[in-house]
Short mmCIF file of C-alpha atoms and ligand atoms in Angstrom, two decimals:
data_model
loop_
_atom_site.label_atom_id
_atom_site.label_comp_id
_atom_site.label_asym_id
_atom_site.label_seq_id
_atom_site.Cartn_x
_atom_site.Cartn_y
_atom_site.Cartn_z
CA MET A 1 34.45 257.37 123.27
CA LYS A 2 36.27 258.77 126.32
CA ARG A 3 34.67 261.66 127.98
CA LEU A 4 36.91 263.98 129.34
CA LEU A 5 36.50 267.18 131.35
CA THR A 6 39.39 269.60 131.20
CA ILE A 7 38.97 271.92 134.00
CA LEU A 8 40.88 275.50 134.04
CA GLY A 9 40.58 278.86 135.45
CA ALA A 10 43.83 280.74 135.27
CA ARG A 11 45.34 282.49 132.29
CA PRO A 12 48.10 280.20 131.73
CA GLN A 13 46.19 276.97 131.85
CA ILE A 14 43.54 278.09 129.36
CA ILE A 15 47.09 278.97 126.89
CA LYS A 16 48.12 275.45 127.90
CA ALA A 17 44.84 273.96 126.56
CA ALA A 18 45.13 275.02 123.28
CA ALA A 19 47.66 272.91 122.84
CA ILE A 20 45.63 269.78 123.78
CA SER A 21 42.37 270.78 122.38
CA ARG A 22 43.54 271.35 119.23
CA VAL A 23 45.30 268.12 119.01
CA ILE A 24 41.65 266.17 120.06
CA ARG A 25 39.96 268.53 117.38
CA ASN A 26 42.39 267.75 114.33
CA ARG A 27 43.12 264.03 115.07
CA PHE A 28 41.50 262.40 117.95
CA ASN A 29 38.05 263.61 117.74
CA HIS A 30 36.52 260.09 117.11
CA GLU A 31 38.37 258.49 120.32
CA ILE A 32 38.09 261.54 122.43
CA GLU A 33 34.89 264.10 123.58
CA GLU A 34 36.22 267.21 125.49
CA VAL A 35 34.04 268.92 127.71
CA ILE A 36 35.78 272.11 129.29
CA LEU A 37 34.97 273.90 132.74
CA HIS A 38 36.21 277.00 133.46
CA THR A 39 36.09 277.88 137.05
CA GLY A 40 36.24 281.34 136.68
CA GLN A 41 39.64 281.62 138.96
CA HIS A 42 40.37 284.45 136.34
CA TYR A 43 37.80 286.65 134.66
CA ASP A 44 38.65 290.00 133.19
CA ALA A 45 38.41 289.46 129.28
CA ASN A 46 42.57 290.23 129.23
CA MET A 47 43.37 287.30 131.35
CA SER A 48 40.72 284.73 130.03
CA SER A 49 38.85 285.24 127.39
CA VAL A 50 40.44 287.06 125.14
CA PHE A 51 42.50 284.08 124.86
CA PHE A 52 39.47 281.42 124.07
CA ARG A 53 39.12 283.59 121.15
CA GLU A 54 42.76 284.14 119.72
CA LEU A 55 43.71 280.31 120.22
CA ASN A 56 40.69 279.10 118.61
CA ILE A 57 39.77 276.80 122.01
CA PRO A 58 36.11 275.19 122.24
CA GLN A 59 34.28 277.75 124.56
CA PRO A 60 33.46 275.80 128.40
CA GLN A 61 30.37 274.05 128.76
CA TYR A 62 30.44 274.71 132.07
CA ASN A 63 31.38 277.96 134.16
CA LEU A 64 31.61 278.04 137.92
CA ASN A 65 32.40 281.79 137.99
CA VAL A 66 34.35 281.34 141.48
CA GLY A 67 36.45 284.46 141.21
CA SER A 68 38.84 286.13 143.87
CA GLY A 69 39.10 284.94 147.04
CA SER A 70 41.25 284.03 149.72
CA HIS A 71 42.71 280.31 149.30
CA ALA A 72 40.58 277.89 151.27
CA GLU A 73 37.26 280.15 149.96
CA GLN A 74 37.97 279.62 146.41
CA THR A 75 39.14 276.42 146.54
CA GLY A 76 36.23 275.40 148.39
CA GLN A 77 33.92 277.08 146.00
CA MET A 78 35.05 275.35 143.32
CA MET A 79 35.75 272.19 144.42
CA MET A 80 31.66 272.46 144.83
CA GLY A 81 30.95 273.10 141.99
CA ILE A 82 33.12 270.67 139.88
CA GLU A 83 31.83 268.27 142.07
CA ARG A 84 28.13 268.82 141.24
CA VAL A 85 29.52 268.95 137.41
CA LEU A 86 30.88 265.50 137.95
CA GLN A 87 28.03 263.55 139.93
CA SER A 88 25.44 265.13 137.17
CA ASN A 89 27.18 263.75 134.31
CA GLN A 90 29.78 260.49 133.17
CA PHE A 91 33.24 261.59 132.90
CA ASP A 92 36.35 258.90 132.08
CA GLY A 93 38.64 261.59 133.62
CA VAL A 94 39.55 264.77 134.11
CA LEU A 95 42.64 267.04 132.63
CA VAL A 96 44.09 269.03 135.15
CA TYR A 97 47.06 271.89 134.16
CA GLY A 98 50.03 273.43 136.22
CA ASP A 99 50.06 273.93 139.36
CA THR A 100 46.72 276.61 140.85
CA ASN A 101 43.87 276.70 143.31
CA SER A 102 42.06 275.40 139.98
CA THR A 103 44.17 272.53 139.64
CA LEU A 104 44.35 271.60 143.48
CA ALA A 105 40.03 271.91 143.89
CA ALA A 106 39.63 269.86 140.80
CA ALA A 107 41.83 266.97 141.97
CA LEU A 108 40.68 267.19 145.20
CA ALA A 109 37.24 266.67 144.18
CA ALA A 110 37.78 263.93 141.29
CA SER A 111 39.93 262.19 143.64
CA LYS A 112 36.99 261.95 145.84
CA LEU A 113 34.87 260.97 143.51
CA GLN A 114 37.40 257.97 142.00
CA VAL A 115 37.72 259.51 138.56
CA PRO A 116 40.71 260.02 137.22
CA ILE A 117 42.83 262.49 136.91
CA TYR A 118 45.30 262.97 133.72
CA HIS A 119 48.05 265.58 135.07
CA VAL A 120 49.72 268.00 132.77
CA GLU A 121 53.36 269.78 133.93
CA ALA A 122 53.67 266.91 136.50
CA GLY A 123 56.70 267.07 138.67
CA LEU A 124 57.37 270.66 138.67
CA ARG A 125 59.31 271.25 142.25
CA SER A 126 60.25 274.71 143.31
CA PHE A 127 60.89 272.78 146.97
CA ASN A 128 59.86 276.41 148.17
CA PRO A 129 57.06 275.15 150.62
CA SER A 130 55.75 278.89 150.43
CA MET A 131 54.42 279.07 147.45
CA PRO A 132 50.82 278.10 147.25
CA GLU A 133 51.85 276.50 143.59
CA GLU A 134 53.92 273.59 145.25
CA ILE A 135 51.38 272.95 148.17
CA ASN A 136 48.79 272.62 145.10
CA ARG A 137 51.72 270.73 142.47
CA ILE A 138 52.53 267.98 145.30
CA VAL A 139 49.20 267.17 146.35
CA CYS A 140 47.58 267.05 142.51
CA ASP A 141 50.86 265.02 141.33
CA ARG A 142 49.85 262.56 144.25
CA LEU A 143 46.48 262.23 143.47
CA SER A 144 47.11 261.23 139.99
CA SER A 145 46.60 258.58 138.10
CA LEU A 146 48.85 259.79 134.90
CA LEU A 147 51.41 262.32 135.45
CA PHE A 148 52.76 264.34 132.23
CA ALA A 149 56.14 265.65 132.96
CA PRO A 150 57.47 268.02 130.62
CA THR A 151 61.03 267.29 131.68
CA GLN A 152 64.01 264.80 132.45
CA THR A 153 63.73 266.98 135.94
CA ALA A 154 60.30 266.81 136.30
CA VAL A 155 60.44 263.02 136.49
CA THR A 156 63.08 262.67 138.50
CA ASN A 157 61.26 264.64 140.67
CA LEU A 158 58.41 262.35 140.95
CA GLU A 159 60.45 259.16 141.26
CA ARG A 160 61.97 261.03 144.79
CA GLU A 161 58.53 260.98 145.71
CA GLY A 162 57.56 257.39 144.72
CA LEU A 163 55.73 258.54 141.40
CA LYS A 164 55.98 257.73 138.28
CA GLY A 165 55.78 260.46 135.45
CA ILE A 166 55.59 260.18 131.76
CA LEU A 167 57.87 262.64 129.90
CA THR A 168 55.88 264.00 127.47
CA GLY A 169 57.78 267.48 126.31
CA ASP A 170 56.30 270.68 127.46
CA VAL A 171 52.98 271.59 125.58
CA MET A 172 54.03 274.96 126.03
CA TYR A 173 56.84 274.63 123.12
CA ASP A 174 53.95 272.91 121.16
CA ASN A 175 52.43 276.17 121.22
CA ALA A 176 55.36 278.38 121.06
CA LEU A 177 56.11 276.63 117.59
CA PHE A 178 52.14 276.73 116.32
CA PHE A 179 51.34 280.17 117.72
CA SER A 180 54.60 282.22 116.76
CA PRO A 181 54.49 282.41 112.95
CA LYS A 182 50.69 283.29 113.30
CA ALA A 183 51.68 286.32 116.18
CA ASP A 184 54.23 287.20 113.23
CA GLN A 185 51.35 287.92 111.14
CA LYS A 186 48.75 288.96 113.45
CA SER A 187 50.37 291.17 116.13
CA ASP A 188 51.58 294.98 115.40
CA ILE A 189 52.13 295.45 118.97
CA ILE A 190 55.64 296.03 118.31
CA GLU A 191 55.26 299.15 116.46
CA ARG A 192 51.98 300.29 118.01
CA LEU A 193 54.22 300.93 120.99
CA GLY A 194 57.11 302.32 118.81
CA LEU A 195 59.38 300.00 119.99
CA THR A 196 62.44 299.30 118.55
CA PRO A 197 63.24 295.14 118.41
CA LYS A 198 66.77 294.37 120.73
CA GLN A 199 66.37 297.86 122.23
CA PHE A 200 63.49 297.11 124.69
CA VAL A 201 62.81 295.20 127.92
CA LEU A 202 60.13 293.39 128.79
CA ALA A 203 58.91 292.60 132.53
CA THR A 204 55.93 290.58 134.53
CA ILE A 205 55.38 290.29 138.37
CA HIS A 206 52.76 288.31 139.67
CA ARG A 207 53.90 286.07 142.30
CA PRO A 208 52.48 287.05 145.97
CA ALA A 209 56.36 286.52 147.39
CA ASN A 210 56.67 289.67 145.15
CA THR A 211 53.53 291.53 145.15
CA ASP A 212 52.71 291.28 148.46
CA ASN A 213 56.28 291.94 149.99
CA GLU A 214 56.67 295.90 150.14
CA THR A 215 60.77 295.61 149.97
CA ASN A 216 60.07 293.26 147.16
CA LEU A 217 58.33 295.01 145.24
CA ARG A 218 60.38 298.10 145.52
CA ALA A 219 63.70 296.76 144.93
CA ILE A 220 62.26 294.85 141.32
CA PHE A 221 60.52 298.26 140.28
CA ASN A 222 63.75 300.21 141.08
CA ALA A 223 65.72 297.93 139.42
CA LEU A 224 63.27 298.48 136.61
CA GLN A 225 63.44 302.12 136.42
CA THR A 226 67.25 302.08 136.57
CA ILE A 227 66.96 300.29 132.93
CA ALA A 228 64.42 302.83 131.80
CA GLN A 229 66.56 305.94 133.24
CA SER A 230 69.80 304.26 131.05
CA GLY A 231 67.66 304.65 127.99
CA THR A 232 66.27 301.19 127.57
CA GLN A 233 62.52 300.86 127.05
CA VAL A 234 60.87 298.56 130.15
CA VAL A 235 57.82 297.56 128.79
CA VAL A 236 55.03 295.92 131.77
CA PRO A 237 51.92 294.71 131.03
CA MET A 238 50.87 294.39 134.18
CA HIS A 239 49.27 291.19 136.08
CA PRO A 240 45.42 292.88 137.52
CA ARG A 241 47.31 291.32 141.56
CA THR A 242 50.47 294.02 140.86
CA LYS A 243 48.38 296.62 139.70
CA LYS A 244 46.88 296.50 142.95
CA ALA A 245 50.11 296.35 145.10
CA THR A 246 51.63 298.93 143.14
CA ALA A 247 48.86 301.72 142.85
CA HIS A 248 50.93 303.47 145.63
CA LEU A 249 53.83 303.35 143.90
CA VAL A 250 53.12 305.93 141.01
CA THR A 251 57.00 307.71 141.47
CA THR A 252 58.94 304.21 141.23
CA LEU A 253 56.50 303.56 138.19
CA SER A 254 57.30 306.55 136.38
CA GLY A 255 58.87 306.07 133.12
CA LEU A 256 58.07 302.52 132.64
CA ARG A 257 55.90 301.29 130.16
CA ILE A 258 52.83 300.14 132.42
CA ILE A 259 50.44 298.68 129.71
CA GLU A 260 47.27 295.90 130.75
CA PRO A 261 48.19 292.15 130.43
CA VAL A 262 48.01 291.55 126.79
CA SER A 263 47.06 288.96 124.17
CA PHE A 264 49.12 285.77 123.37
CA TYR A 265 49.96 286.90 120.10
CA GLU A 266 51.67 290.18 121.89
CA MET A 267 53.07 288.27 124.13
CA ILE A 268 55.04 286.28 121.60
CA ARG A 269 55.99 289.47 119.59
CA LEU A 270 56.75 291.26 122.56
CA GLU A 271 59.23 287.85 124.05
CA LYS A 272 60.91 287.44 120.54
CA ASN A 273 61.73 291.22 120.15
CA ALA A 274 62.87 292.30 123.23
CA SER A 275 66.71 292.14 124.48
CA VAL A 276 66.59 290.95 127.71
CA VAL A 277 62.99 288.85 130.02
CA LEU A 278 62.95 289.83 133.61
CA THR A 279 60.00 287.80 135.21
CA ASP A 280 59.11 286.12 137.94
CA SER A 281 56.60 284.01 136.23
CA GLY A 282 56.84 280.38 134.59
CA GLY A 283 55.18 280.42 131.80
CA VAL A 284 57.37 283.57 130.59
CA GLN A 285 60.66 282.49 131.28
CA LYS A 286 60.46 279.77 129.24
CA GLU A 287 58.90 281.59 126.25
CA ALA A 288 61.75 283.41 126.23
CA PHE A 289 63.67 280.70 126.23
CA PHE A 290 62.23 279.22 123.25
CA TYR A 291 62.67 282.86 121.59
CA GLY A 292 66.40 282.82 122.41
CA THR A 293 66.07 285.75 124.45
CA PRO A 294 67.92 285.66 128.40
CA THR A 295 65.56 285.26 131.05
CA VAL A 296 67.10 287.41 134.52
CA ILE A 297 64.60 285.25 136.93
CA LEU A 298 62.52 287.19 139.70
CA ARG A 299 62.53 284.21 142.51
CA PRO A 300 65.07 282.60 144.77
CA GLU A 301 65.12 279.25 142.77
CA THR A 302 63.28 278.49 139.59
CA GLU A 303 61.73 275.01 138.68
CA TRP A 304 62.55 275.05 135.28
CA VAL A 305 66.42 274.73 135.82
CA GLU A 306 67.56 273.78 132.64
CA ILE A 307 67.26 277.44 131.69
CA VAL A 308 69.53 278.35 134.21
CA GLU A 309 71.83 275.43 133.46
CA ALA A 310 71.89 276.41 129.73
CA GLY A 311 73.21 279.80 130.59
CA ALA A 312 70.04 281.55 129.17
CA GLY A 313 68.65 282.97 132.79
CA ILE A 314 69.72 284.16 136.17
CA ILE A 315 68.53 284.17 138.74
CA ALA A 316 68.26 287.65 140.47
CA ASP A 317 65.39 287.50 143.31
CA ALA A 318 64.05 290.49 143.90
CA ASP A 319 67.28 292.13 144.95
CA TYR A 320 68.39 295.21 143.34
CA ASN A 321 72.18 294.78 143.17
CA ARG A 322 71.37 290.99 141.52
CA ILE A 323 68.96 292.39 139.01
CA MET A 324 71.19 294.81 137.68
CA THR A 325 74.42 292.64 137.56
CA ALA A 326 72.67 289.94 135.90
CA TYR A 327 70.53 291.81 133.36
CA SER A 328 74.53 293.88 132.98
CA ALA A 329 75.88 289.74 131.71
CA LEU A 330 72.61 288.78 129.82
CA ALA A 331 72.07 292.39 127.86
CA GLY A 332 72.95 291.82 124.03
CA THR A 333 73.46 288.07 124.37
CA LYS A 334 71.98 285.36 122.00
CA VAL A 335 70.41 282.55 123.73
CA HIS A 336 70.96 279.07 122.42
CA PHE A 337 67.71 276.60 122.95
CA PRO A 338 68.73 273.23 122.95
CA PRO A 339 65.69 271.35 122.84
CA LEU A 340 65.10 270.46 126.25
CA PHE A 341 61.25 270.79 126.27
CA GLY A 342 60.44 268.11 123.23
CA ASP A 343 59.72 268.07 119.92
CA GLY A 344 56.92 269.92 119.97
CA ASN A 345 54.23 267.26 119.75
CA ALA A 346 54.01 267.20 123.62
CA ALA A 347 49.80 267.49 123.39
CA GLN A 348 49.44 264.56 120.39
CA TYR A 349 51.53 262.08 122.89
CA ILE A 350 49.56 262.90 126.07
CA ILE A 351 46.55 262.53 124.22
CA GLU A 352 47.42 259.14 122.64
CA GLN A 353 48.37 258.13 126.69
CA ILE A 354 44.79 258.47 127.59
CA VAL A 355 43.18 257.27 124.86
CA ASN A 356 45.59 253.74 125.03
CA GLN A 357 44.53 253.91 129.01
C1 UD1 B 401 47.76 282.65 139.86
C2 UD1 B 401 47.98 281.22 140.60
C3 UD1 B 401 49.25 281.31 140.10
C4 UD1 B 401 49.93 281.55 138.37
C5 UD1 B 401 48.71 282.90 138.15
C6 UD1 B 401 49.11 283.05 136.68
C7 UD1 B 401 47.37 280.12 142.03
C8 UD1 B 401 47.07 280.12 143.79
N1 UD1 B 401 48.06 280.92 141.74
O1 UD1 B 401 47.85 283.59 140.49
O2 UD1 B 401 49.81 280.32 139.97
O3 UD1 B 401 51.34 281.80 138.20
O4 UD1 B 401 47.23 282.63 139.04
O5 UD1 B 401 48.51 284.14 136.04
O6 UD1 B 401 46.27 279.60 141.96
N2 UD1 B 401 42.23 289.48 139.35
C9 UD1 B 401 41.82 290.47 138.55
N3 UD1 B 401 41.17 289.90 137.61
C10 UD1 B 401 41.36 288.80 136.98
C11 UD1 B 401 42.20 287.39 137.95
C12 UD1 B 401 42.76 288.05 139.05
O7 UD1 B 401 41.68 291.17 139.02
O8 UD1 B 401 40.88 288.19 136.14
C13 UD1 B 401 42.73 290.15 140.36
C14 UD1 B 401 42.36 290.25 141.69
O9 UD1 B 401 42.48 290.89 142.58
C15 UD1 B 401 42.74 288.61 142.31
C16 UD1 B 401 44.24 288.65 141.99
O10 UD1 B 401 44.42 289.21 140.72
O11 UD1 B 401 42.85 288.79 144.38
C17 UD1 B 401 45.02 287.38 142.62
O12 UD1 B 401 43.95 286.00 141.63
P1 UD1 B 401 44.17 285.26 141.94
O13 UD1 B 401 43.89 284.19 140.93
O14 UD1 B 401 43.57 284.53 143.06
O15 UD1 B 401 45.80 284.44 141.92
P2 UD1 B 401 47.02 284.96 140.35
O16 UD1 B 401 48.25 285.64 141.58
O17 UD1 B 401 45.87 285.64 139.66
N1 UDP B 402 51.27 285.99 129.07
C1 UDP B 402 49.82 287.38 128.56
N2 UDP B 402 49.32 288.19 128.36
C2 UDP B 402 50.65 288.67 129.11
C3 UDP B 402 51.51 288.09 130.07
C4 UDP B 402 51.34 286.44 130.32
O1 UDP B 402 49.85 286.28 127.24
O2 UDP B 402 49.95 289.67 129.85
C5 UDP B 402 51.00 284.92 128.87
C6 UDP B 402 52.64 284.32 128.73
O3 UDP B 402 52.92 283.88 127.30
C7 UDP B 402 52.97 282.67 129.17
C8 UDP B 402 51.36 282.97 130.12
O4 UDP B 402 50.70 283.87 130.33
O5 UDP B 402 51.81 281.63 128.20
C9 UDP B 402 51.99 283.15 131.68
O6 UDP B 402 51.32 283.42 132.39
P1 UDP B 402 51.55 283.66 134.11
O7 UDP B 402 52.87 283.96 134.06
O8 UDP B 402 50.24 284.37 134.69
O9 UDP B 402 51.66 282.50 134.85
P2 UDP B 402 52.74 281.67 135.06
O10 UDP B 402 53.06 280.79 133.79
O11 UDP B 402 53.50 282.60 135.73
O12 UDP B 402 52.02 280.04 136.53
#
């Protein structure tokens, strides 16, 4: 029996962990004992506990309650807490997701104690060094023992750095297949908000390059307001970072349906039923693709280049004119979804590799 410490902290990592925990529980409970450590990076109920409950993820055995702070404060406190847990317990490996400060802290702490690191979502690159995530990914990949790459592009990126990725497919595609029918049964958000399917747009914004740059922030919200003024409802489940950043933009937000962050089931229904998604989120652009909804990417580049190559997404950065042109080009198109993100069994394949390691 292998003891695995899953380290997570931010919303998308909790959601990704649902796929892996489900497979361990259902198929590998004689081979793997999973213990979950939550760094506390995300802590509001609608950024964390809602997902454990809704997606049936085992409660974390450890919560470091680190909360918000500067990069160094947050990462440093996480490292100290993770080190204590790793030193006082025997683990055969740590499992980490994506590219947040929780991922970085876990990789640094585990590598110095020579605990093997298994990285889910390895090999993604934006080639934009101003993104904190790009630094986190490069360091984590360099330190990991098993690099689980969701796409062939990710495998190629790793090869360029002299690293060997294992092509697994994307655990978020596993989740889309598993949770989508449940979301249709359990969430009434479309009805509750009085939305008409395919006659509203969904927008999420949370990247520091957009929230912490007044010009970018205003350009994006001006574009959303123009769409709203044309009679299309614009639903914006707002990340807490963006809520703080837009507190002074009262007039620019008027006419938009700004709501609190929603649960995963609610998000799935919004993504499926929107005519277009506008987002700077990695996870949201991919889920929109899974559900056949086109995306305007509010960033200068994307790690998920397959979406753009398939014609399902257009990069518009935070440029008003580019956003409006991309939106007009995509509104009303139905995206063809080629199976670029695996076969829905990525989590099972990942756990098999860890068991056989
Ligand atoms: C983090 C990740 C980012 C990921 C995103 C997912 C890093 C460097 N960034 O960004 O890669 O895409 O999570 O959502 O790790 N806050 C709250 N309540 C919470 C959590 C955050 O109010 O529960 C507010 C705080 O003011 C905090 C700010 O949001 O300072 C940013 O939170 P933080 O976790 O530092 O970064 P994110 O922008 O969420
Ligand atoms: N998400 C959610 N509720 C929301 C916004 C996002 O459940 O209000 C989910 C979304 O479906 C996706 C994940 O959170 O699975 C993406 O997280 P986020 O955009 O915060 O981070 P990123 O993927 O950019 O790292």
